[in-house]
Amino acid sequence: MGEGLAAFLGVGTSVSVASTAAGGRPVVGRALAWRLEADGRTVTVILDDAANEGLVDALAASARVAVVLTQPTTHRSIQFKGRNARVAAAPPDAVALAEHHIAGFARELAAIGYGDAFTRALCAFQAADLVAVSFSPDAGFDQTPGPNAGEPLPP
């Protein structure tokens, strides 16, 4: 992962997660947090299962996942896709990870005029409802609007 990409991934991004349900129907939701694991190959997203029940079910059934990270102030977007998504209990640090990510996301949204109350309502969760979805991306793309949208990320 290049230095510029690593720096971008450290900001308060919006995290969208998608999969496919029965019959290929797309299911999309919002993750509360994400991280690249220590192995450098595994991405984990933290989802509120109560708010994303259909998505969590689709991920568990199909193992197919797409995660889009977007910086609200610039619309810079990166997409990772994988075919080995695993749904598991949230790790012990899931609440702290979610709170840290939400704080960064709130700073990004504040810069474009959205108040903290909006972000807190959008990202409200109960700790007992958190689950983790981990996968090893097999493809990554620049999805920033513009001429490079859809281009593969450099290895």
XYZ file of C-alpha atoms in Angstrom, residues 22-137:
116
model
C -30.517 -14.452 -2.944
C -30.981 -14.025 -6.669
C -28.082 -11.568 -6.875
C -30.037 -8.748 -5.213
C -27.609 -6.084 -3.918
C -27.648 -5.269 -0.199
C -25.840 -2.171 1.073
C -25.184 -0.755 4.537
C -22.971 1.547 6.550
C -20.116 0.284 8.702
C -19.163 2.115 11.870
C -15.437 1.459 11.566
C -12.824 -0.423 9.629
C -9.181 -1.347 9.916
C -6.380 -3.094 8.106
C -5.228 -5.938 10.342
C -1.604 -6.477 11.394
C -1.053 -9.055 8.642
C -1.439 -6.232 6.086
C -3.863 -8.340 4.004
C -7.043 -8.546 6.043
C -9.645 -5.789 6.211
C -12.144 -5.834 9.072
C -15.275 -3.707 9.182
C -17.462 -3.255 12.246
C -21.191 -3.336 11.533
C -24.252 -2.749 13.655
C -26.080 -6.042 13.061
C -29.425 -4.592 14.206
C -29.221 -1.854 11.556
C -27.759 -4.123 8.857
C -29.389 -7.497 9.446
C -30.036 -8.209 5.758
C -26.498 -7.219 4.828
C -24.959 -9.372 7.567
C -27.082 -12.326 6.432
C -26.023 -11.784 2.801
C -22.339 -11.574 3.775
C -22.592 -14.782 5.794
C -24.367 -16.608 2.966
C -22.359 -15.426 -0.050
C -18.964 -14.417 1.418
C -18.880 -11.721 -1.284
C -18.112 -8.193 -0.102
C -17.327 -4.739 -1.450
C -16.203 -1.966 0.887
C -16.008 1.660 -0.224
C -14.107 4.192 1.875
C -14.911 7.816 1.031
C -13.468 11.024 2.472
C -16.502 13.366 2.670
C -14.549 16.615 2.212
C -12.912 15.528 -1.060
C -15.056 12.617 -2.323
C -11.849 10.610 -2.687
C -12.982 6.996 -2.683
C -11.300 3.608 -2.590
C -13.089 0.290 -3.113
C -11.944 -3.131 -1.981
C -13.633 -6.348 -3.102
C -13.333 -9.836 -1.695
C -14.890 -13.283 -1.914
C -14.021 -14.643 1.506
C -15.985 -12.461 3.951
C -16.363 -13.984 7.400
C -18.892 -12.692 9.929
C -17.817 -13.060 13.561
C -18.437 -11.652 16.999
C -17.061 -8.166 17.412
C -13.541 -8.031 18.857
C -13.064 -6.654 22.379
C -11.900 -3.282 21.032
C -14.860 -2.847 18.643
C -16.575 -0.115 20.682
C -13.350 1.889 21.022
C -12.610 1.421 17.309
C -16.131 2.541 16.373
C -15.990 5.584 18.652
C -12.581 6.585 17.264
C -13.765 6.205 13.669
C -17.021 8.070 14.325
C -15.071 10.977 15.864
C -12.949 11.258 12.703
C -16.012 10.965 10.501
C -17.701 13.719 12.569
C -14.711 16.030 11.965
C -14.959 15.383 8.222
C -18.701 16.060 8.181
C -18.323 19.178 10.355
C -15.951 20.595 7.736
C -18.788 20.490 5.188
C -21.486 21.847 7.498
C -22.997 18.836 9.279
C -23.280 19.130 13.036
C -22.125 16.586 15.581
C -25.728 15.713 16.472
C -26.329 14.605 12.865
C -23.268 12.359 12.831
C -24.009 10.869 16.249
C -27.579 10.048 15.153
C -26.373 8.563 11.850
C -23.793 6.416 13.646
C -25.703 5.498 16.828
C -25.233 1.901 17.958
C -25.548 -0.477 20.890
C -22.362 -2.335 21.790
C -24.208 -5.657 21.987
C -25.243 -5.313 18.325
C -21.742 -5.026 16.864
C -20.297 -7.716 14.596
C -17.047 -7.943 12.651
C -16.715 -8.821 8.985
C -13.198 -9.694 7.857
C -11.920 -10.450 4.376
C -8.794 -10.434 2.230
C -9.302 -8.093 -0.708
